[in-house]
PDB file of C-alpha atoms in Angstrom:
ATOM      1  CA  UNK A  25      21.203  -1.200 -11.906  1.00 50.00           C
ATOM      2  CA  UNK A  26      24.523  -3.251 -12.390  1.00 54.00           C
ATOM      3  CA  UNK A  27      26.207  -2.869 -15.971  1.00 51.00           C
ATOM      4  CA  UNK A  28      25.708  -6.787 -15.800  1.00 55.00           C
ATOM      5  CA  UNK A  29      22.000  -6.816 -16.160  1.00 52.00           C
ATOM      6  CA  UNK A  30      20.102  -6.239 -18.947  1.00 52.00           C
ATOM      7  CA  UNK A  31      16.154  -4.128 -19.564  1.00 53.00           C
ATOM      8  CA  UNK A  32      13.929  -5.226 -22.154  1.00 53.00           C
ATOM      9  CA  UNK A  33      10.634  -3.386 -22.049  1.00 53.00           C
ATOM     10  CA  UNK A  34       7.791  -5.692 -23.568  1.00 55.00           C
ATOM     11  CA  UNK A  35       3.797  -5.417 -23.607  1.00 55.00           C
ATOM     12  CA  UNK A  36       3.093  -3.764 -20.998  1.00 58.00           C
ATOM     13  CA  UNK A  37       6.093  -5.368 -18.388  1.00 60.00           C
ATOM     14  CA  UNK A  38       9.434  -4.617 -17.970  1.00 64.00           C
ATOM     15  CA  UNK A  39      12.128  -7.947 -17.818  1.00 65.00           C
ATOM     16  CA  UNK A  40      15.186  -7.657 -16.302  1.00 66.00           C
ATOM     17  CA  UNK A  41      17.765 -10.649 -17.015  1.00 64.00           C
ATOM     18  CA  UNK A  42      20.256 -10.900 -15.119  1.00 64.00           C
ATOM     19  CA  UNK A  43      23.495 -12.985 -16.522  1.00 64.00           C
ATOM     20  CA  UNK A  44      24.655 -16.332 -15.583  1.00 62.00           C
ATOM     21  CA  UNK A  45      25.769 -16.305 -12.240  1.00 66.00           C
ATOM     22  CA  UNK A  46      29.336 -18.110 -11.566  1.00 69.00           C
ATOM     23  CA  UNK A  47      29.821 -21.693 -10.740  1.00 67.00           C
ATOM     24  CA  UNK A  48      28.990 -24.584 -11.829  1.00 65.00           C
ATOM     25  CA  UNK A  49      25.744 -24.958 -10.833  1.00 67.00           C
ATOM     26  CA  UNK A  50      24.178 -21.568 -10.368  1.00 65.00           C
ATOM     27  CA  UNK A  51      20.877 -21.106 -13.107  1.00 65.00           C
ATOM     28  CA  UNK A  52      19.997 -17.958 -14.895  1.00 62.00           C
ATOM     29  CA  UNK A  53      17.119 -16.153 -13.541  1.00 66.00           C
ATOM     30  CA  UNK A  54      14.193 -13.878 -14.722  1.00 67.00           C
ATOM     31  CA  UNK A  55      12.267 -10.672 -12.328  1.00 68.00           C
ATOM     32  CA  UNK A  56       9.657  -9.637 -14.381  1.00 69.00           C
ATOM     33  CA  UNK A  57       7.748  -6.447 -12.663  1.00 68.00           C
ATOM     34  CA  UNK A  58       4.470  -5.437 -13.772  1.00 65.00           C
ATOM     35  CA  UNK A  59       4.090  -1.530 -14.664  1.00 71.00           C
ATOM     36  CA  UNK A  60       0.574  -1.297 -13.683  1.00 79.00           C
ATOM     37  CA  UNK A  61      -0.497  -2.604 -10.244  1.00 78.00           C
ATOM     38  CA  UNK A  62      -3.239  -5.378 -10.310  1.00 82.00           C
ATOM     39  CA  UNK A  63      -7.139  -4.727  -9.787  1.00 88.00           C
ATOM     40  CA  UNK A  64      -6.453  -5.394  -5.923  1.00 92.00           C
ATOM     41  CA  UNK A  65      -3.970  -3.257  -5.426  1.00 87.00           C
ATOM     42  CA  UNK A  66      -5.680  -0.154  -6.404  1.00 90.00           C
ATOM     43  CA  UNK A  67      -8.896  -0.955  -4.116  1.00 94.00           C
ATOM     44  CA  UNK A  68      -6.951  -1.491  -1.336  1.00 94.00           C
ATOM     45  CA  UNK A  69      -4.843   2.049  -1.904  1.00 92.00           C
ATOM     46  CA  UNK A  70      -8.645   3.404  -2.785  1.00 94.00           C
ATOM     47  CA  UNK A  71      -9.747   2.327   0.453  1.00 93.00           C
ATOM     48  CA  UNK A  72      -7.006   2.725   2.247  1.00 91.00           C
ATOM     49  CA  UNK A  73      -6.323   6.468   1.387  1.00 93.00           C
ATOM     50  CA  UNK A  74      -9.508   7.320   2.146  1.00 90.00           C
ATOM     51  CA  UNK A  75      -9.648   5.644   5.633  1.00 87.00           C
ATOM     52  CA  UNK A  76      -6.152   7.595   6.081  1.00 89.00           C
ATOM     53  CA  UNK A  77      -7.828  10.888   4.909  1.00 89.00           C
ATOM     54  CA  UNK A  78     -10.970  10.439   7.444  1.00 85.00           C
ATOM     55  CA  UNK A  79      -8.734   9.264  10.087  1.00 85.00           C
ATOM     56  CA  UNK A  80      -9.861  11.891  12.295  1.00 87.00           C
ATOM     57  CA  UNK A  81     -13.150  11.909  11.949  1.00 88.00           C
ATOM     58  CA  UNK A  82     -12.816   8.004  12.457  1.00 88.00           C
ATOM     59  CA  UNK A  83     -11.200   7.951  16.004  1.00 89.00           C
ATOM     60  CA  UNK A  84     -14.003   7.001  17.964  1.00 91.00           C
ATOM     61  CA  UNK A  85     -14.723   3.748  15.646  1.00 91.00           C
ATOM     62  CA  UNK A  86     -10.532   3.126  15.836  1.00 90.00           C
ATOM     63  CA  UNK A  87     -10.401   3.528  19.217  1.00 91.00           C
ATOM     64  CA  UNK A  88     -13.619   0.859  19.292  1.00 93.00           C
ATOM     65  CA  UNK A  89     -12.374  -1.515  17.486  1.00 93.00           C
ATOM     66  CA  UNK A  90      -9.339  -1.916  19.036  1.00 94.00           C
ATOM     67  CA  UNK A  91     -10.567  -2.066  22.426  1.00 93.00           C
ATOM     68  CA  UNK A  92     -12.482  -5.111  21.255  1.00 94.00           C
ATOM     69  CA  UNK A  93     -10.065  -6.882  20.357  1.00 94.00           C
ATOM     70  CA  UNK A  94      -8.354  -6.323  22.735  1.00 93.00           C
ATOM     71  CA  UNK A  95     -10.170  -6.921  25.501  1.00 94.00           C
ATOM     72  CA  UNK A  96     -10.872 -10.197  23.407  1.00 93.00           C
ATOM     73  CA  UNK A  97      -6.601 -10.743  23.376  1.00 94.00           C
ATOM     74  CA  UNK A  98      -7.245 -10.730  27.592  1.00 93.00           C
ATOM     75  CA  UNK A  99     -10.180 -12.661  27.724  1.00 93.00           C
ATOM     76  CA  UNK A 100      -8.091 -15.408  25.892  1.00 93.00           C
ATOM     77  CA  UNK A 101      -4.827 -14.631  28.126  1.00 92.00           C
ATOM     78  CA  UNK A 102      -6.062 -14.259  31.061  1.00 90.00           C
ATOM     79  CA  UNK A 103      -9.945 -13.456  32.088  1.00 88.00           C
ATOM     80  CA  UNK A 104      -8.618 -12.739  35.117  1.00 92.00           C
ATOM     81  CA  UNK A 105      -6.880  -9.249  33.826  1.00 90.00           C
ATOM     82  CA  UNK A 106     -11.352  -8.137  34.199  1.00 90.00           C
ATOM     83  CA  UNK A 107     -10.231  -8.043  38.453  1.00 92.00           C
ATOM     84  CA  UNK A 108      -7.796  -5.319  37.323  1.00 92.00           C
ATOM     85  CA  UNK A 109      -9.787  -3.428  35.362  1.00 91.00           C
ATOM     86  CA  UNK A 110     -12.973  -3.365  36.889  1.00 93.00           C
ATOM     87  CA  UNK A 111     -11.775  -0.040  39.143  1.00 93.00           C
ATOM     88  CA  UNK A 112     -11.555   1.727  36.225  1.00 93.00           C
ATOM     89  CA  UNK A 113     -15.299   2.061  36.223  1.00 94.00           C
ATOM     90  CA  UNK A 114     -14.923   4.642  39.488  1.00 95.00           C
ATOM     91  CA  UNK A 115     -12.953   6.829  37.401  1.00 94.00           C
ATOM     92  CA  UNK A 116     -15.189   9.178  35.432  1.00 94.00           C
ATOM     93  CA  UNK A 117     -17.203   9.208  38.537  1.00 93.00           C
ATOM     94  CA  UNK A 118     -14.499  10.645  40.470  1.00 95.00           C
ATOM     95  CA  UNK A 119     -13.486  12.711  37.784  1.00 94.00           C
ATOM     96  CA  UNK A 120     -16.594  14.477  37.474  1.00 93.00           C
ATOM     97  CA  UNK A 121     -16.635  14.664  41.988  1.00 94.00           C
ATOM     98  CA  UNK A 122     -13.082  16.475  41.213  1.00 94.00           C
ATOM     99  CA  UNK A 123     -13.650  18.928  38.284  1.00 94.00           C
ATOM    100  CA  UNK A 124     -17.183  20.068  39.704  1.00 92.00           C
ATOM    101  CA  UNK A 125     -15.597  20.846  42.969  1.00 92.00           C
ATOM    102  CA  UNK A 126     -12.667  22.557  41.333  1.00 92.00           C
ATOM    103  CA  UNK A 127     -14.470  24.566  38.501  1.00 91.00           C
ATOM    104  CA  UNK A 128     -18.427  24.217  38.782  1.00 91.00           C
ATOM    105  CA  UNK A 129     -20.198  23.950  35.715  1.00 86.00           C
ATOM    106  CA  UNK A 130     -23.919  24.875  34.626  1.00 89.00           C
ATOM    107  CA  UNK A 131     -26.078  24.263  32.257  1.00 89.00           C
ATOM    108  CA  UNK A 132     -24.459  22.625  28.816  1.00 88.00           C
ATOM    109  CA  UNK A 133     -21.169  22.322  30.611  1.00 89.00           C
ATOM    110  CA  UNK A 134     -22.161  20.525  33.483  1.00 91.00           C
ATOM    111  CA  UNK A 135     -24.915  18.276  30.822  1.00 91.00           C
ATOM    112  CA  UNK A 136     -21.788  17.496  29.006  1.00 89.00           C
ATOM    113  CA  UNK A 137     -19.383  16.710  31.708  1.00 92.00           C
ATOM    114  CA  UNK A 138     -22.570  14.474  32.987  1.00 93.00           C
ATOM    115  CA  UNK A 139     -22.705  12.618  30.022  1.00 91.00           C
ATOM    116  CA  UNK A 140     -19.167  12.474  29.189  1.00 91.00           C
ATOM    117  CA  UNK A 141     -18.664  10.757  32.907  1.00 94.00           C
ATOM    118  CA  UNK A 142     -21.659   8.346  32.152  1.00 94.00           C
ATOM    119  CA  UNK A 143     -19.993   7.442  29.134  1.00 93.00           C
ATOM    120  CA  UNK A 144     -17.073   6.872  29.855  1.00 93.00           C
ATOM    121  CA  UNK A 145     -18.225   4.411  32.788  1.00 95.00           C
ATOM    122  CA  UNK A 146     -20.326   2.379  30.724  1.00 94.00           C
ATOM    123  CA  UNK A 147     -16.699   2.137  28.578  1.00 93.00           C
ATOM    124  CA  UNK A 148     -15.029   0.852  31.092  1.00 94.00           C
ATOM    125  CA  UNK A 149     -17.512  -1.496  33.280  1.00 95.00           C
ATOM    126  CA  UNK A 150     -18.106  -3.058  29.133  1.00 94.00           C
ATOM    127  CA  UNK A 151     -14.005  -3.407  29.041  1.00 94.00           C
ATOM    128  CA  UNK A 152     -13.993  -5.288  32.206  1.00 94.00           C
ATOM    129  CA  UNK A 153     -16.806  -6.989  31.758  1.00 93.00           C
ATOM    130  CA  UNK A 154     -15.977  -8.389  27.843  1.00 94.00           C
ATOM    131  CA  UNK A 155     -12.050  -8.756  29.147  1.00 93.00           C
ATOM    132  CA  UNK A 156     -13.517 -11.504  32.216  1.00 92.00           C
ATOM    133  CA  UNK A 157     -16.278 -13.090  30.085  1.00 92.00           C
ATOM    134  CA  UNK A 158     -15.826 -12.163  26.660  1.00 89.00           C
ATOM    135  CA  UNK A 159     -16.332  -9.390  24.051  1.00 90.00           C
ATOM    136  CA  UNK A 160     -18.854 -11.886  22.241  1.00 92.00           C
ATOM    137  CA  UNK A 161     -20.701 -13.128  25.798  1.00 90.00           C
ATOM    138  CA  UNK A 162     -24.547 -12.183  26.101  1.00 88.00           C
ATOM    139  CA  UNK A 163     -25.362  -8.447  24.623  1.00 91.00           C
ATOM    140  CA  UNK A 164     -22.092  -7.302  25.114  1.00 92.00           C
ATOM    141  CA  UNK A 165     -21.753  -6.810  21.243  1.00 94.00           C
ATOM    142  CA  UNK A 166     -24.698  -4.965  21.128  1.00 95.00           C
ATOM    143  CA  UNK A 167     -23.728  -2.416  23.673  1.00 94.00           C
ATOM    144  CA  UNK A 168     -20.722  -2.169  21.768  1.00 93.00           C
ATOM    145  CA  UNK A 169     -22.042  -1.298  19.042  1.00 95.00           C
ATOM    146  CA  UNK A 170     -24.656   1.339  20.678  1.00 94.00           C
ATOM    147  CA  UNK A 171     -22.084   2.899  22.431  1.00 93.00           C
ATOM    148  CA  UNK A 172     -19.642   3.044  19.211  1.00 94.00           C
ATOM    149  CA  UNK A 173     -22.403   4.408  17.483  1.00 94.00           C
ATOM    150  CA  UNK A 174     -23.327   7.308  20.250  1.00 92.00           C
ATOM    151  CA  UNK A 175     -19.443   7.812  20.402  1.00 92.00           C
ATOM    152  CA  UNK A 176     -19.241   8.194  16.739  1.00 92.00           C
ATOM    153  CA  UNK A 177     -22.041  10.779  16.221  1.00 92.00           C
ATOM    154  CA  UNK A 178     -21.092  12.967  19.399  1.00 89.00           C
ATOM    155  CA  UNK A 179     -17.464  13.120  17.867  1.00 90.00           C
ATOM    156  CA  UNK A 180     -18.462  13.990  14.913  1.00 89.00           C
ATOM    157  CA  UNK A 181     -20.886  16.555  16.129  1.00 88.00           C
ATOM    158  CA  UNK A 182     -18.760  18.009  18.320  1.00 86.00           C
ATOM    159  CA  UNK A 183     -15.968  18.150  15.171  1.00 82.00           C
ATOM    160  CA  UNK A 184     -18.297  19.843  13.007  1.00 75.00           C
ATOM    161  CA  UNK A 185     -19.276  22.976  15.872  1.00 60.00           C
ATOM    162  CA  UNK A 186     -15.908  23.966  16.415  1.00 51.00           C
TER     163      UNK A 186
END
């Protein structure tokens, strides 16, 4: 702090004055800073450091969310951007052509690459299809919300095994 400005300390706030500035015209002004932060401010950091302390466990339902709005961003932009995306949806089907042929799998491994591919096409044929008509069009909500919710509970299981 300058030598030119003055700290009084007062029920519960500190003042700081700070002297007439030069010129003619210039007015004296007053910063008063609370000590304690408001009601608001400490449920937001409540909430706030525990969404950073989960983050995570909270991927899936990041990762979610911002896929719907985005794909609500291209619907707006351009609904055409759902022609781009929509061969996206052969991917996890040729993934799973590429890694069975490479390294078979039985059993659980091949049930989870199964379901992972499934997944993961129902992902993207729901991003092309909310990007070209909307996130909010017909039952596309509720599909995103089913599939957040599987996504969710097979991260978290999946989390809490290894």
């Amino acid at each position: 702090m300058s030598s030119r400005t003055r700290t009084r300390r007062a029920a519960g706030v500190t003042t700081v004055r700070l002297p007439r500035q030069r010129g003619r015209r210039s007015q004296p002004f007053v910063v008063v800073v609370p000590e304690q932060p408001s009601l608001t401010r400490e449920a937001l950091g409540l909430v706030g450091g525990a969404l950073w302390k989960g983050r995570h466990a909270l991927a899936p339902t990041g990762i979610a969310v911002l896929a719907f709005a985005l794909t609500g961003l291209f619907h707006v932009l351009s609904p055409w951007s759902a022609l781009m995306l929509a061969p996206l949806v052969a991917g996890p089907g040729l993934w799973l052509g590429i890694v069975q042929r490479r390294r078979p799998g039985h059993g659980s491994t091949l049930a989870w690459r199964i379901g992972l591919a499934v997944f993961g096409t129902l992902a993207f044929a729901w991003t092309a299809l909310a990007a070209g008509i909307g996130p909010f069009a017909g039952s596309l909500p509720l599909v995103w919300l089913l599939a957040l919710i599987a996504a969710q509970t097979a991260w978290l299981i999946v989390r809490r095994t290894r």
